[in-house]
Short mmCIF file of C-alpha atoms in Angstrom, two decimals:
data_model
loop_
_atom_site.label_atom_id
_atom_site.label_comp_id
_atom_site.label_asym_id
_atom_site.label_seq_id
_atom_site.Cartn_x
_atom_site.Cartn_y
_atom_site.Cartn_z
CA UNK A 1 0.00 0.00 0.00
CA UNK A 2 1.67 3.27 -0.94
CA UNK A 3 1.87 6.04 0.93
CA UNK A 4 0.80 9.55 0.64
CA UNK A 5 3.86 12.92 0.72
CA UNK A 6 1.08 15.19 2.09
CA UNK A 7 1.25 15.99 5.23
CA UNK A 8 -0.05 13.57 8.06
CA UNK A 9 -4.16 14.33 7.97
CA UNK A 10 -4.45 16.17 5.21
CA UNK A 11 -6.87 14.25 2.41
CA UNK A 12 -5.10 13.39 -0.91
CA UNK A 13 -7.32 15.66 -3.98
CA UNK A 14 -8.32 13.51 -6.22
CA UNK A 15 -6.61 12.82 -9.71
CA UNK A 16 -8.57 15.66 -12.57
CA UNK A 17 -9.61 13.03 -14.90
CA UNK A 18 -7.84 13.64 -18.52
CA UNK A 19 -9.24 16.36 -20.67
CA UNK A 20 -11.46 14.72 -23.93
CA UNK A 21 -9.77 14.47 -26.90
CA UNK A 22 -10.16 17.85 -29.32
CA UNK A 23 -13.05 17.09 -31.96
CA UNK A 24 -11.76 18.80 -35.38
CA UNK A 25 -14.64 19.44 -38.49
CA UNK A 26 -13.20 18.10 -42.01
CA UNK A 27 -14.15 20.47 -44.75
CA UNK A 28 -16.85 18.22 -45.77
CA UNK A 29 -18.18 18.34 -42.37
CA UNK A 30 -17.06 15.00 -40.86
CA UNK A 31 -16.15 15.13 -37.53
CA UNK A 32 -12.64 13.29 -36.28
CA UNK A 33 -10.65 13.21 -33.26
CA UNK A 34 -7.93 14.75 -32.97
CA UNK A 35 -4.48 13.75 -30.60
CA UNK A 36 -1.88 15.34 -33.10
CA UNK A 37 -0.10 17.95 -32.23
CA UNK A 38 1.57 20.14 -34.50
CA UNK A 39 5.17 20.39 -32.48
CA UNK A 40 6.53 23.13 -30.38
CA UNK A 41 6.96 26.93 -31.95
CA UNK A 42 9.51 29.15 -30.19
CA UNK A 43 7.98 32.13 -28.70
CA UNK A 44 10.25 34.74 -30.17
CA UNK A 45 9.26 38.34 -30.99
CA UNK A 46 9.35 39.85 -34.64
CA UNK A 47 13.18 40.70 -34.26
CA UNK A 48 14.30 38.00 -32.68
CA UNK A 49 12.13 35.85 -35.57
CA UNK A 50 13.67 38.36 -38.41
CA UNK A 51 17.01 37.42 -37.09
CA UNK A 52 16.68 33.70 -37.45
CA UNK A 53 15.43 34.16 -40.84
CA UNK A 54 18.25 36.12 -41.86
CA UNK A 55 20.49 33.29 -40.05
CA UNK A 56 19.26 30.70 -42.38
CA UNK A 57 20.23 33.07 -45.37
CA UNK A 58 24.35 33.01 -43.98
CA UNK A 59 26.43 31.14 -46.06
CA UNK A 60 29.61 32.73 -47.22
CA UNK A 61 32.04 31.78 -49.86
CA UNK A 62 35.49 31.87 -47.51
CA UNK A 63 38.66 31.60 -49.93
CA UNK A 64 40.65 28.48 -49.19
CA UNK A 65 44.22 26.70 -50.10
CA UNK A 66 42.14 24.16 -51.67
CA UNK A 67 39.83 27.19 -53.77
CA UNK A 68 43.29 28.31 -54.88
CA UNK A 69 44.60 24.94 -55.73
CA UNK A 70 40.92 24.30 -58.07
CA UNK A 71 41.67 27.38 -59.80
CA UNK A 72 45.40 26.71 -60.52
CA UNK A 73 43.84 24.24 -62.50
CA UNK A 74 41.19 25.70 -63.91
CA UNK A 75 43.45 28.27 -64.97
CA UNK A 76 45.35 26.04 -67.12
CA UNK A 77 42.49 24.09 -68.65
CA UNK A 78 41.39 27.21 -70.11
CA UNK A 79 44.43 28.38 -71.24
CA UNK A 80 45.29 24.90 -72.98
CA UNK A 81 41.73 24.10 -74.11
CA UNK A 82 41.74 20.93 -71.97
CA UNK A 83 38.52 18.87 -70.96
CA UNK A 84 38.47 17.68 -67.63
CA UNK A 85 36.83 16.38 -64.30
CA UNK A 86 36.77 18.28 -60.71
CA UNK A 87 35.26 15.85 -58.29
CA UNK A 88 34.16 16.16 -54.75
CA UNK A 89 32.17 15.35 -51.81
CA UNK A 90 31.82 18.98 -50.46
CA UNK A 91 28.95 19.81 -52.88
CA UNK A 92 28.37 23.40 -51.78
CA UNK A 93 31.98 24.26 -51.05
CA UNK A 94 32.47 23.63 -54.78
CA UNK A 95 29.56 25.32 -55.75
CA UNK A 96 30.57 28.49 -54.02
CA UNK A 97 34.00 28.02 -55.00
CA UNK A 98 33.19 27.48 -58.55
CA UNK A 99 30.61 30.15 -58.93
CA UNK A 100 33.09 33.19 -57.05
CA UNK A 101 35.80 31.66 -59.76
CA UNK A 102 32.94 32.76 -62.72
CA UNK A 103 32.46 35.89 -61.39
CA UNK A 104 35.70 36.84 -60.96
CA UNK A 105 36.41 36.26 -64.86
CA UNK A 106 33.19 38.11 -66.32
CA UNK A 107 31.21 41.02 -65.58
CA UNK A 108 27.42 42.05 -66.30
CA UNK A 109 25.94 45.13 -67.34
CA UNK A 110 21.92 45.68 -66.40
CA UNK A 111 21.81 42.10 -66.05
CA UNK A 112 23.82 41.14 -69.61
CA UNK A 113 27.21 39.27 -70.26
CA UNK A 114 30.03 41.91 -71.25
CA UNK A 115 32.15 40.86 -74.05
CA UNK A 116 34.48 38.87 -73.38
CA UNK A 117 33.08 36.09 -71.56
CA UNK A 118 35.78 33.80 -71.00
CA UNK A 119 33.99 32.00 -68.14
CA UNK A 120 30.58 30.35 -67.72
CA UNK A 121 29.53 27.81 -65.17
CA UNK A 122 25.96 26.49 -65.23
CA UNK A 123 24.14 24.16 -63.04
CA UNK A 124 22.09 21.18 -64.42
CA UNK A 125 19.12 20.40 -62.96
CA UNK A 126 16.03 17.74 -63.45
CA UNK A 127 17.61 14.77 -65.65
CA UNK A 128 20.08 16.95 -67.22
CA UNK A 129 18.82 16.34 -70.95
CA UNK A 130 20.05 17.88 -74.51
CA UNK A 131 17.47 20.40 -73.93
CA UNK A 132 18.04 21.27 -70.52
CA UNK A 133 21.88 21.91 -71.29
CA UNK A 134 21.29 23.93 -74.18
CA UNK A 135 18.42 26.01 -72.20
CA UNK A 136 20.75 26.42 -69.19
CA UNK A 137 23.46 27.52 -70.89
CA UNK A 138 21.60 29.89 -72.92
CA UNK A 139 19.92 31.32 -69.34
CA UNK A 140 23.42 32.18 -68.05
CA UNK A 141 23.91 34.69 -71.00
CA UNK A 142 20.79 35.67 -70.89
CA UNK A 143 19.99 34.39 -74.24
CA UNK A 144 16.89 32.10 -73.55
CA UNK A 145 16.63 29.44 -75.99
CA UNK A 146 13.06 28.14 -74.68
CA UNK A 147 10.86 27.87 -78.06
CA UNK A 148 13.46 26.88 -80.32
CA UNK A 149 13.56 23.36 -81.77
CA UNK A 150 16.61 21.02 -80.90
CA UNK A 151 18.42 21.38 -84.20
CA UNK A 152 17.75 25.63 -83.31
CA UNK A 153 19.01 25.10 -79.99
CA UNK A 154 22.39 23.62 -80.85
CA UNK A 155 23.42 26.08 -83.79
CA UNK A 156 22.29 29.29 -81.52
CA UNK A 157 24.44 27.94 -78.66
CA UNK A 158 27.52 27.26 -80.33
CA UNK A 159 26.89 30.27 -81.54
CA UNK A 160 25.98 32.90 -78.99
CA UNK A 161 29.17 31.03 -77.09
CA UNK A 162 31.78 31.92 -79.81
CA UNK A 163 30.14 35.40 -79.79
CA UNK A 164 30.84 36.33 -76.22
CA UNK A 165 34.87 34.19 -77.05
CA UNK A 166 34.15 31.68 -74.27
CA UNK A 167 36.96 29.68 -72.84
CA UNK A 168 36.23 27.85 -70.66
CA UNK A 169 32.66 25.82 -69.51
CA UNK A 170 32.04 24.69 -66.53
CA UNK A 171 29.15 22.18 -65.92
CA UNK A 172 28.59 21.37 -62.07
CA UNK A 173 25.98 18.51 -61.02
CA UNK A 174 27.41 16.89 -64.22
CA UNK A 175 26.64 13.55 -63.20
CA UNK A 176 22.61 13.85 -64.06
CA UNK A 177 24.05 14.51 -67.70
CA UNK A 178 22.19 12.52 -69.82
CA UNK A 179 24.66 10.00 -72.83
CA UNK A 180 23.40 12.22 -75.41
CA UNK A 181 24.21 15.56 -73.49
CA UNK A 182 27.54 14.15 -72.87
CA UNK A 183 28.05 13.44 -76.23
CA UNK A 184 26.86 17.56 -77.17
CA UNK A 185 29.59 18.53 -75.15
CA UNK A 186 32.40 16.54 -76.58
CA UNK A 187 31.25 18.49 -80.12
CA UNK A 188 31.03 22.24 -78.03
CA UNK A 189 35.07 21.55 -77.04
CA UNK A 190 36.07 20.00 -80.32
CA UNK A 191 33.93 22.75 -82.51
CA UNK A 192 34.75 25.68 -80.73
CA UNK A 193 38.56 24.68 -79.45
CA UNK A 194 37.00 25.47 -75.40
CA UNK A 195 37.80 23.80 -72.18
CA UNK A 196 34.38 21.92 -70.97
CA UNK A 197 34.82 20.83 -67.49
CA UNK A 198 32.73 18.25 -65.79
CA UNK A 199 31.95 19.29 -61.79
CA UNK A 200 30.58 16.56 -59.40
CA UNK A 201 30.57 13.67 -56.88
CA UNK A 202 32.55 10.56 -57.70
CA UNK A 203 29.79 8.96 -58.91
CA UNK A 204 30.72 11.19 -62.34
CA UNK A 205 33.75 8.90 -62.28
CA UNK A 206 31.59 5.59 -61.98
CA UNK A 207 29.39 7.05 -64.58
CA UNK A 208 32.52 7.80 -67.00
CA UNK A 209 33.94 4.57 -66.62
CA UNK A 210 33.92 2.28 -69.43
CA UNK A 211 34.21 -1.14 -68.25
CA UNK A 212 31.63 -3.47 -68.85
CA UNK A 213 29.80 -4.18 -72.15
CA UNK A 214 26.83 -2.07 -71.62
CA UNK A 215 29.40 1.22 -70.86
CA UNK A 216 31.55 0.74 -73.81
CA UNK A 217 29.50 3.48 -75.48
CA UNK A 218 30.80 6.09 -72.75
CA UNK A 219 34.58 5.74 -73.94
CA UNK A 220 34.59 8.72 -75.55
CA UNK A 221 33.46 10.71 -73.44
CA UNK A 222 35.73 8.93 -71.02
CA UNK A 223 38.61 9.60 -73.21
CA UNK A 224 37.95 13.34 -73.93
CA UNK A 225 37.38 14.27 -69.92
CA UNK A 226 40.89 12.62 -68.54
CA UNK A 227 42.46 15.15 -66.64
CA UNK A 228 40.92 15.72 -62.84
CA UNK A 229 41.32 17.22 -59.99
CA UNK A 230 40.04 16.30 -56.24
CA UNK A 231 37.96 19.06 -54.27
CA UNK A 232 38.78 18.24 -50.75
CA UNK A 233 36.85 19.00 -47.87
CA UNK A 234 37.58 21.16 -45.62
CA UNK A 235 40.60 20.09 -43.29
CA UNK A 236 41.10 20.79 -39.27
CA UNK A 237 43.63 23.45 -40.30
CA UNK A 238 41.13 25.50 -41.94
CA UNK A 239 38.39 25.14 -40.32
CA UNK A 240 38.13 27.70 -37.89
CA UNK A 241 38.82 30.42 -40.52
CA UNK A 242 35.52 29.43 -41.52
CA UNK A 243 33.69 29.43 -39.10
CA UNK A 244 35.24 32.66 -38.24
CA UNK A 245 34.41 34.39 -41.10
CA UNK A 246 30.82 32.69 -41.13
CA UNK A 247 30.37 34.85 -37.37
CA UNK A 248 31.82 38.11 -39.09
CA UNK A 249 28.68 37.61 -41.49
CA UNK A 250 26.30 37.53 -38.66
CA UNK A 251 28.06 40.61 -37.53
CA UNK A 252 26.70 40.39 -33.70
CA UNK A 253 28.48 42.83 -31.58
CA UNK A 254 28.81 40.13 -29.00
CA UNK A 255 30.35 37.35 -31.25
CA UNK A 256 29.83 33.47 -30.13
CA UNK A 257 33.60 32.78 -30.85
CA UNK A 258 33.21 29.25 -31.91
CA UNK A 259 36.33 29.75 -34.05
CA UNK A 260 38.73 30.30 -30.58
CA UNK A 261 37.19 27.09 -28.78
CA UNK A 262 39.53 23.87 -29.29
CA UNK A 263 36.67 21.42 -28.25
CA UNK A 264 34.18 23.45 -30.05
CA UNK A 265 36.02 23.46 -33.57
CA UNK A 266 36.36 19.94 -32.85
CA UNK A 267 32.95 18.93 -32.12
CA UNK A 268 32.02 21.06 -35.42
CA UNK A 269 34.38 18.93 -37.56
CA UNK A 270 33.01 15.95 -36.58
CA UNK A 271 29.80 16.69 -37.08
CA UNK A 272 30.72 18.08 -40.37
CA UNK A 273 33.19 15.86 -41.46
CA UNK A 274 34.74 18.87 -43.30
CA UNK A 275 31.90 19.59 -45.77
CA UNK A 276 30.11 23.22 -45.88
CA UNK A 277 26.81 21.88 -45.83
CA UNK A 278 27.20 20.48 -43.11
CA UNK A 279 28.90 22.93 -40.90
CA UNK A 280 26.99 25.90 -41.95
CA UNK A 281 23.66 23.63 -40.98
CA UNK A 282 25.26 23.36 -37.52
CA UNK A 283 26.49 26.84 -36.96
CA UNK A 284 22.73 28.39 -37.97
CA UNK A 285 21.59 26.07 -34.94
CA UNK A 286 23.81 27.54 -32.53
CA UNK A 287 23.62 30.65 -33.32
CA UNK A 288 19.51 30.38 -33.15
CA UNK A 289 20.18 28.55 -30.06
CA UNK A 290 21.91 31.26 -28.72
CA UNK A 291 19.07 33.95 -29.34
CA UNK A 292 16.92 31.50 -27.56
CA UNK A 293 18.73 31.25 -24.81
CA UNK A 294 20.76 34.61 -24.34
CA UNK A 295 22.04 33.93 -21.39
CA UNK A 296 23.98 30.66 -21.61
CA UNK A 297 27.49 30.17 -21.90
CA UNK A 298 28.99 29.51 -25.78
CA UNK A 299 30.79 26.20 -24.17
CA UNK A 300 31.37 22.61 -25.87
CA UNK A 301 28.83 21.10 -23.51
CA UNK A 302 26.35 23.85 -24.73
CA UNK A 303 27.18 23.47 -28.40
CA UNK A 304 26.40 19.53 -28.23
CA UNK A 305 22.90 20.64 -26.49
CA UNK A 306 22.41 23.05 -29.61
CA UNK A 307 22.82 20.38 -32.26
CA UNK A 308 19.73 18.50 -33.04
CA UNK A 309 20.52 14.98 -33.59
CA UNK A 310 22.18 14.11 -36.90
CA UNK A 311 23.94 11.64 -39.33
CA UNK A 312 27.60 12.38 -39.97
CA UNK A 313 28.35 13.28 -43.42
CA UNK A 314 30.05 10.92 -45.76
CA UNK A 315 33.04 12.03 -47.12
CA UNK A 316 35.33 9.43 -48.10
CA UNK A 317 34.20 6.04 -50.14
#
């Protein structure tokens, strides 16, 4: 028989019986019950919600060894009108890297290409057809190619690329490329004597290789992209000038000063594993963190709190 914590005499109150489950109309009028909840919302006011949102915005491209050893070699692809491969793991940090590379090597004027145009880097997206290329290529010099037929399409880019005396292409998420888009850009480099290089995860390799029966129609286009170079991630060295320059974007006049904590850098890494992603994913939690809890103390034990749980990142094979 258990027994009671109120004090000696004093009758126990009775349990409140539970509260009847919430009875929600459907749009048709059916009735249900309802036990979901729809999670818990941080009570924040407008500026402390504005903030967050601008948080989630942060990502800065931060200038690396291994940014300056990627455009060593881009560098002398263009120059020598080689096709080749750049592959990585760090999908974002070679976005950024690839796109600040762009912009450094052309300029726009109310939205338009300037003469030269040595440099153009596109994106594929969706299954990375014939079409798509041509149309995504033609959307970076604001040329759109939408209506035209494919035969259109391929004489108006070859075109409109020799017109602005391009160099050098770079295609990133290369390995959605369709065979036939492949193909289209083994004819771009041979017509127009240009570097094409291929941007993306190793599975571009895998894709490219020709062993096997069924992939003996890819050795071309193995045999045209040979030269590559390896995008690392980001390595302990470097990574608290990132995160560094990540807090000089915030620009709080009380910085967290992740960057200066050992065991914090550390615990950042490794839930990283040295991709940008990754570590820019954790630092917007801490930093919201932080504005939810003001006063607390910017320590290791705190920044393991602040992480939601995760899977590491894979970033070797």
């Amino acid at each position: 028989m258990s027994q009671s914590s109120l004090p000696l005499g004093q009758p126990e109150e009775p349990t409140p019986a539970p509260a009847p489950p919430e009875v929600v109309a459907d749009s048709d009028g059916a009735t249900s019950t309802s036990v979901a909840k729809l999670g818990l919302q941080k009570k924040r006011s407008s500026e402390q919600q504005a903030e967050v949102e601008r948080i989630g915005q942060i990502e800065p491209f931060v200038g690396l060894e291994r940014d300056e050893r990627l455009f060593t070699a881009l560098n002398q692809w263009r120059e020598l009108s080689i096709c080749a491969r750049v592959i990585t793991m760090d999908r974002l940090g070679l976005a950024k890297s690839l796109k600040f590379y762009t912009q450094s090597h052309t300029k726009r004027r109310s939205g338009l290409l300037v003469t030269p145009s040595p440099v153009i880097y596109i994106e594929i997206e969706q299954n990375g057809s014939l079409t798509d290329l041509f149309v995504t290529i033609g959307e970076f010099l604001a040329h759109p190619f939408y209506s035209a037929l494919l035969p259109q399409l391929r004489s108006r880019t070859l075109a409109t690329l020799k017109s602005y005396k391009v160099k050098l292409l770079i295609i990133n998420n290369a390995d959605v490329l369709s065979f036939a888009a492949f193909n289209e850009l083994i004819r771009i480099a041979e017509k127009l004597r240009i570097s094409v290089v291929l941007a993306g995860s190793p599975y571009l390799n895998e894709l490219l290789e020709p062993k096997g029966v069924k992939k003996n129609k890819y050795i071309n286009i193995h045999n045209t992209f040979l030269k590559f170079h390896h995008y690392n991630v980001i390595n302990k060295e470097d990574l608290p000038t990132v995160i560094l320059e990540w807090e000089k974007k915030i620009g709080w006049s009380k910085p967290l000063k992740l960057w200066a904590d050992k065991d914090i850098v550390a615990t950042l890494g490794d839930a990283s594993s040295g991709q940008l992603r990754a570590l820019y994913e954790n630092l917007r939690e801490i930093a919201v963190w932080k504005i939810d809890h003001p006063q607390a103390q910017s320590n290791s034990q705190n920044i393991s709190i602040a992480l939601s749980q995760s899977y590491r990142p894979i970033s070797k094979l």
